[in-house]
Amino acid sequence: MWSSTKTIVITGASKGLGRETALRLCRRDTNLVLVARTENLLKETQKEIEGLTGRTPLIIPCDVSSEQDVERMSGIVGNNFNHVDVLINNAGIGIHKVSESLSNEEMRRQFEVNFYGPFYCIKALLPLLKLSDSPYILNIGSLVGEISFADNSVYAATKSALSCFSDGLCSEMAKSGIRVGLFLPGLMSTSFQNNRERTIKVPSFMVLNPQQAAAKIERAIHRRRKKVYTYRWMLLIMKTKRLFG
């Protein structure tokens, strides 16, 4: 799929979409760097990849909302690899409450992880990305960043901010030859949805399989795409029917 070995950093790689993306990309010619807060879950993913490929990905426990943690992480990456080809900013948190019930700390935490985290990671890894022949940054956004609903207004705001940042960053990075992409999935059948405050009946055809989403990410890396939807028609349905509000 690609002509040379790629060094790929994935945040939020211990579960959900990040884990599925790691499991898919490990079958390619890659040096994987898996980043997440929970070390024991990272080790589980590492062991699974070892079983599949015989290769051991580098794992780095890191809270992307911490500037110090991210700087430490980038130092470890730099000590192991002389460049980074792809950065996938996947780490995210969603606290599903109406704004009146959401604490100020819960609001801040979502912005710290979902927006500050990608910013910190890009800034810290940019010197290594600039050393790549074909550098690519892929930020994982969400369709709700384009249309929000009751109980996810703040989460949607964090993803909307990430979307606008990605658009501007794409222009900023053009002179350096760094492509910037934004992936906009919808709801996925992962543990991310487990903390919803209320039960929302979502048609099964609108719940995405994380393996399929990971395949979209793989193609986005190959083509260095600017904007990727899982299913564009899903956004149209959300806008016209507002099924979740």
CSV table of C-alpha atoms in Angstrom, one decimal:
chain,number,residue,atom,x,y,z
A,1,MET,CA,0.0,0.0,0.0
A,2,TRP,CA,2.9,2.3,0.6
A,3,SER,CA,6.4,2.2,-0.8
A,4,SER,CA,8.4,2.5,2.4
A,5,THR,CA,8.1,1.7,6.1
A,6,LYS,CA,6.0,4.3,7.9
A,7,THR,CA,6.4,5.4,11.5
A,8,ILE,CA,2.9,6.1,12.7
A,9,VAL,CA,1.9,7.6,16.1
A,10,ILE,CA,-1.7,6.8,17.3
A,11,THR,CA,-3.1,8.5,20.4
A,12,GLY,CA,-6.0,6.9,22.2
A,13,ALA,CA,-4.6,3.6,20.9
A,14,SER,CA,-5.6,1.3,23.8
A,15,LYS,CA,-9.3,0.8,22.9
A,16,GLY,CA,-12.1,1.6,20.5
A,17,LEU,CA,-11.2,3.1,17.2
A,18,GLY,CA,-7.6,3.7,18.1
A,19,ARG,CA,-7.0,0.1,18.9
A,20,GLU,CA,-8.8,-1.1,15.8
A,21,THR,CA,-6.7,1.3,13.7
A,22,ALA,CA,-3.5,-0.1,15.3
A,23,LEU,CA,-4.6,-3.7,14.6
A,24,ARG,CA,-5.3,-2.8,11.0
A,25,LEU,CA,-2.1,-0.8,10.3
A,26,CYS,CA,0.1,-3.3,12.0
A,27,ARG,CA,-0.3,-5.7,9.1
A,28,ARG,CA,1.3,-3.1,6.8
A,29,ASP,CA,5.0,-2.0,6.7
A,30,THR,CA,4.8,0.2,9.8
A,31,ASN,CA,6.6,1.2,13.0
A,32,LEU,CA,3.7,1.8,15.3
A,33,VAL,CA,3.8,4.0,18.4
A,34,LEU,CA,0.8,3.5,20.6
A,35,VAL,CA,-0.1,6.3,23.0
A,36,ALA,CA,-2.8,6.2,25.7
A,37,ARG,CA,-3.3,6.9,29.4
A,38,THR,CA,-3.8,3.4,30.6
A,39,GLU,CA,-0.6,1.3,30.4
A,40,ASN,CA,-2.2,-2.1,31.1
A,41,LEU,CA,-4.6,-1.6,28.1
A,42,LEU,CA,-1.7,-0.5,25.9
A,43,LYS,CA,0.1,-3.7,26.9
A,44,GLU,CA,-2.9,-5.8,25.9
A,45,THR,CA,-2.9,-4.1,22.4
A,46,GLN,CA,0.8,-4.5,22.2
A,47,LYS,CA,0.6,-8.2,23.0
A,48,GLU,CA,-2.2,-8.7,20.4
A,49,ILE,CA,-0.1,-7.1,17.7
A,50,GLU,CA,2.9,-9.2,18.6
A,51,GLY,CA,0.8,-12.3,18.2
A,52,LEU,CA,-0.4,-11.1,14.8
A,53,THR,CA,2.8,-9.9,13.3
A,54,GLY,CA,5.7,-11.0,15.5
A,55,ARG,CA,6.7,-7.3,15.8
A,56,THR,CA,6.5,-5.2,19.0
A,57,PRO,CA,5.0,-1.8,18.7
A,58,LEU,CA,6.4,1.0,21.0
A,59,ILE,CA,3.9,1.9,23.7
A,60,ILE,CA,3.9,5.2,25.6
A,61,PRO,CA,1.6,5.9,28.5
A,62,CYS,CA,0.6,9.5,28.1
A,63,ASP,CA,-2.2,11.9,29.0
A,64,VAL,CA,-2.5,14.1,25.9
A,65,SER,CA,-4.1,16.9,27.9
A,66,SER,CA,-0.9,17.4,29.8
A,67,GLU,CA,1.8,19.5,28.1
A,68,GLN,CA,4.5,17.8,30.1
A,69,ASP,CA,3.3,14.3,29.3
A,70,VAL,CA,3.2,15.1,25.6
A,71,GLU,CA,6.7,16.6,25.6
A,72,ARG,CA,7.9,13.5,27.4
A,73,MET,CA,6.1,11.3,24.8
A,74,SER,CA,7.6,13.1,21.9
A,75,GLY,CA,11.1,12.8,23.4
A,76,ILE,CA,10.6,9.0,23.6
A,77,VAL,CA,9.5,8.9,20.0
A,78,GLY,CA,12.5,10.9,18.9
A,79,ASN,CA,14.8,8.6,20.8
A,80,ASN,CA,13.5,5.6,19.0
A,81,PHE,CA,12.8,6.9,15.5
A,82,ASN,CA,14.5,9.7,13.4
A,83,HIS,CA,11.1,10.9,11.9
A,84,VAL,CA,7.4,10.5,12.1
A,85,ASP,CA,5.3,9.9,8.9
A,86,VAL,CA,1.8,9.9,10.3
A,87,LEU,CA,0.2,11.3,13.5
A,88,ILE,CA,-3.3,10.2,14.2
A,89,ASN,CA,-4.9,12.3,16.9
A,90,ASN,CA,-7.6,9.9,18.1
A,91,ALA,CA,-7.7,10.3,21.9
A,92,GLY,CA,-11.0,11.7,23.0
A,93,ILE,CA,-13.5,11.9,25.8
A,94,GLY,CA,-17.3,12.5,25.7
A,95,ILE,CA,-19.3,13.4,28.7
A,96,HIS,CA,-22.9,13.2,27.6
A,97,LYS,CA,-25.0,15.5,29.7
A,98,VAL,CA,-27.1,18.6,29.0
A,99,SER,CA,-25.2,21.8,29.6
A,100,GLU,CA,-27.1,22.6,32.8
A,101,SER,CA,-26.0,19.4,34.4
A,102,LEU,CA,-22.4,19.5,33.2
A,103,SER,CA,-19.9,20.8,35.7
A,104,ASN,CA,-17.3,23.4,34.7
A,105,GLU,CA,-14.6,20.8,35.3
A,106,GLU,CA,-16.4,18.3,32.9
A,107,MET,CA,-16.6,21.0,30.3
A,108,ARG,CA,-12.9,21.9,30.6
A,109,ARG,CA,-11.8,18.2,30.6
A,110,GLN,CA,-13.5,17.6,27.2
A,111,PHE,CA,-11.7,20.6,25.7
A,112,GLU,CA,-8.4,19.6,27.3
A,113,VAL,CA,-8.5,16.1,25.8
A,114,ASN,CA,-10.4,16.7,22.5
A,115,PHE,CA,-8.8,20.0,21.4
A,116,TYR,CA,-5.8,20.9,23.5
A,117,GLY,CA,-4.5,17.3,23.2
A,118,PRO,CA,-4.2,17.3,19.4
A,119,PHE,CA,-2.7,20.8,19.5
A,120,TYR,CA,-0.1,19.7,22.0
A,121,CYS,CA,0.7,16.5,20.1
A,122,ILE,CA,1.1,18.3,16.8
A,123,LYS,CA,3.3,21.0,18.3
A,124,ALA,CA,5.5,18.4,20.0
A,125,LEU,CA,5.9,16.1,17.1
A,126,LEU,CA,6.1,18.7,14.3
A,127,PRO,CA,9.9,18.6,14.2
A,128,LEU,CA,9.8,14.8,13.6
A,129,LEU,CA,7.0,15.2,11.0
A,130,LYS,CA,9.0,17.7,9.0
A,131,LEU,CA,11.8,15.1,8.6
A,132,SER,CA,9.4,12.7,6.8
A,133,ASP,CA,9.2,12.5,3.0
A,134,SER,CA,5.4,12.4,3.1
A,135,PRO,CA,4.1,13.7,6.5
A,136,TYR,CA,0.5,13.4,7.3
A,137,ILE,CA,-1.6,14.5,10.3
A,138,LEU,CA,-5.0,13.0,10.7
A,139,ASN,CA,-7.3,14.5,13.4
A,140,ILE,CA,-10.3,12.4,14.4
A,141,GLY,CA,-13.3,14.6,14.6
A,142,SER,CA,-17.0,13.7,14.6
A,143,LEU,CA,-20.1,14.4,12.6
A,144,VAL,CA,-21.6,16.0,15.7
A,145,GLY,CA,-18.9,18.7,15.2
A,146,GLU,CA,-21.1,19.8,12.3
A,147,ILE,CA,-24.5,19.3,13.9
A,148,SER,CA,-25.0,18.9,17.7
A,149,PHE,CA,-27.8,17.5,19.7
A,150,ALA,CA,-29.1,17.6,23.3
A,151,ASP,CA,-26.7,16.0,25.8
A,152,ASN,CA,-23.6,16.5,23.6
A,153,SER,CA,-23.4,20.2,23.0
A,154,VAL,CA,-20.0,20.7,24.7
A,155,TYR,CA,-18.5,17.6,23.1
A,156,ALA,CA,-19.8,18.8,19.8
A,157,ALA,CA,-18.1,22.2,20.4
A,158,THR,CA,-14.8,20.5,21.0
A,159,LYS,CA,-15.0,18.6,17.7
A,160,SER,CA,-16.2,21.7,15.9
A,161,ALA,CA,-13.1,23.5,17.2
A,162,LEU,CA,-10.9,20.7,16.1
A,163,SER,CA,-12.5,20.8,12.6
A,164,CYS,CA,-11.8,24.5,12.2
A,165,PHE,CA,-8.3,24.1,13.5
A,166,SER,CA,-7.7,21.3,11.0
A,167,ASP,CA,-8.9,23.5,8.1
A,168,GLY,CA,-6.6,26.4,9.1
A,169,LEU,CA,-3.7,24.1,9.9
A,170,CYS,CA,-3.9,22.5,6.5
A,171,SER,CA,-3.1,25.9,4.9
A,172,GLU,CA,-0.4,26.7,7.5
A,173,MET,CA,1.4,23.4,6.9
A,174,ALA,CA,1.3,23.5,3.1
A,175,LYS,CA,4.7,25.2,2.8
A,176,SER,CA,6.2,22.4,4.9
A,177,GLY,CA,4.7,19.7,2.7
A,178,ILE,CA,2.7,18.4,5.6
A,179,ARG,CA,-0.8,17.2,4.7
A,180,VAL,CA,-3.6,17.6,7.3
A,181,GLY,CA,-6.7,15.5,7.3
A,182,LEU,CA,-9.9,15.4,9.3
A,183,PHE,CA,-11.9,12.1,9.8
A,184,LEU,CA,-15.6,12.6,10.6
A,185,PRO,CA,-17.2,9.4,11.8
A,186,GLY,CA,-20.6,9.1,13.3
A,187,LEU,CA,-21.7,6.9,16.3
A,188,MET,CA,-19.6,3.7,16.6
A,189,SER,CA,-20.2,0.5,18.5
A,190,THR,CA,-17.4,1.1,21.0
A,191,SER,CA,-17.1,1.7,24.8
A,192,PHE,CA,-17.0,5.5,24.0
A,193,GLN,CA,-20.8,5.5,24.1
A,194,ASN,CA,-21.1,3.7,27.5
A,195,ASN,CA,-21.3,6.9,29.6
A,196,ARG,CA,-24.4,8.4,28.0
A,197,GLU,CA,-26.7,9.8,30.7
A,198,ARG,CA,-29.9,8.6,28.9
A,199,THR,CA,-30.8,5.8,26.6
A,200,ILE,CA,-31.1,7.0,23.0
A,201,LYS,CA,-32.5,4.6,20.5
A,202,VAL,CA,-30.4,4.9,17.4
A,203,PRO,CA,-31.2,2.9,14.2
A,204,SER,CA,-28.7,0.1,13.8
A,205,PHE,CA,-27.8,1.2,10.3
A,206,MET,CA,-26.5,4.5,11.8
A,207,VAL,CA,-24.1,2.8,14.2
A,208,LEU,CA,-20.7,2.3,12.7
A,209,ASN,CA,-18.5,-0.7,12.9
A,210,PRO,CA,-15.0,0.4,14.2
A,211,GLN,CA,-13.3,-2.0,11.9
A,212,GLN,CA,-14.9,-0.3,8.9
A,213,ALA,CA,-13.9,3.1,10.3
A,214,ALA,CA,-10.3,1.9,10.7
A,215,ALA,CA,-10.3,0.8,7.1
A,216,LYS,CA,-11.3,4.3,6.1
A,217,ILE,CA,-8.4,5.7,8.1
A,218,GLU,CA,-6.0,3.3,6.4
A,219,ARG,CA,-7.2,4.6,3.0
A,220,ALA,CA,-7.0,8.2,4.2
A,221,ILE,CA,-3.3,7.7,5.1
A,222,HIS,CA,-2.6,6.2,1.7
A,223,ARG,CA,-4.2,9.0,-0.2
A,224,ARG,CA,-3.4,11.7,2.4
A,225,ARG,CA,-7.0,12.9,2.3
A,226,LYS,CA,-8.1,16.3,3.6
A,227,LYS,CA,-11.6,15.4,4.8
A,228,VAL,CA,-13.0,11.9,5.2
A,229,TYR,CA,-16.5,10.9,6.1
A,230,THR,CA,-17.5,7.4,7.0
A,231,TYR,CA,-20.9,7.9,5.3
A,232,ARG,CA,-21.7,11.4,4.0
A,233,TRP,CA,-25.4,10.5,3.8
A,234,MET,CA,-25.5,10.1,7.5
A,235,LEU,CA,-24.8,13.8,8.0
A,236,LEU,CA,-27.7,14.6,5.7
A,237,ILE,CA,-30.0,12.4,7.7
A,238,MET,CA,-28.8,13.9,11.0
A,239,LYS,CA,-29.4,17.4,9.7
A,240,THR,CA,-32.9,16.7,8.3
A,241,LYS,CA,-34.3,14.3,10.8
A,242,ARG,CA,-32.4,15.3,14.0
A,243,LEU,CA,-33.0,11.7,15.2
A,244,PHE,CA,-31.2,12.3,18.6
A,245,GLY,CA,-32.7,15.5,19.8
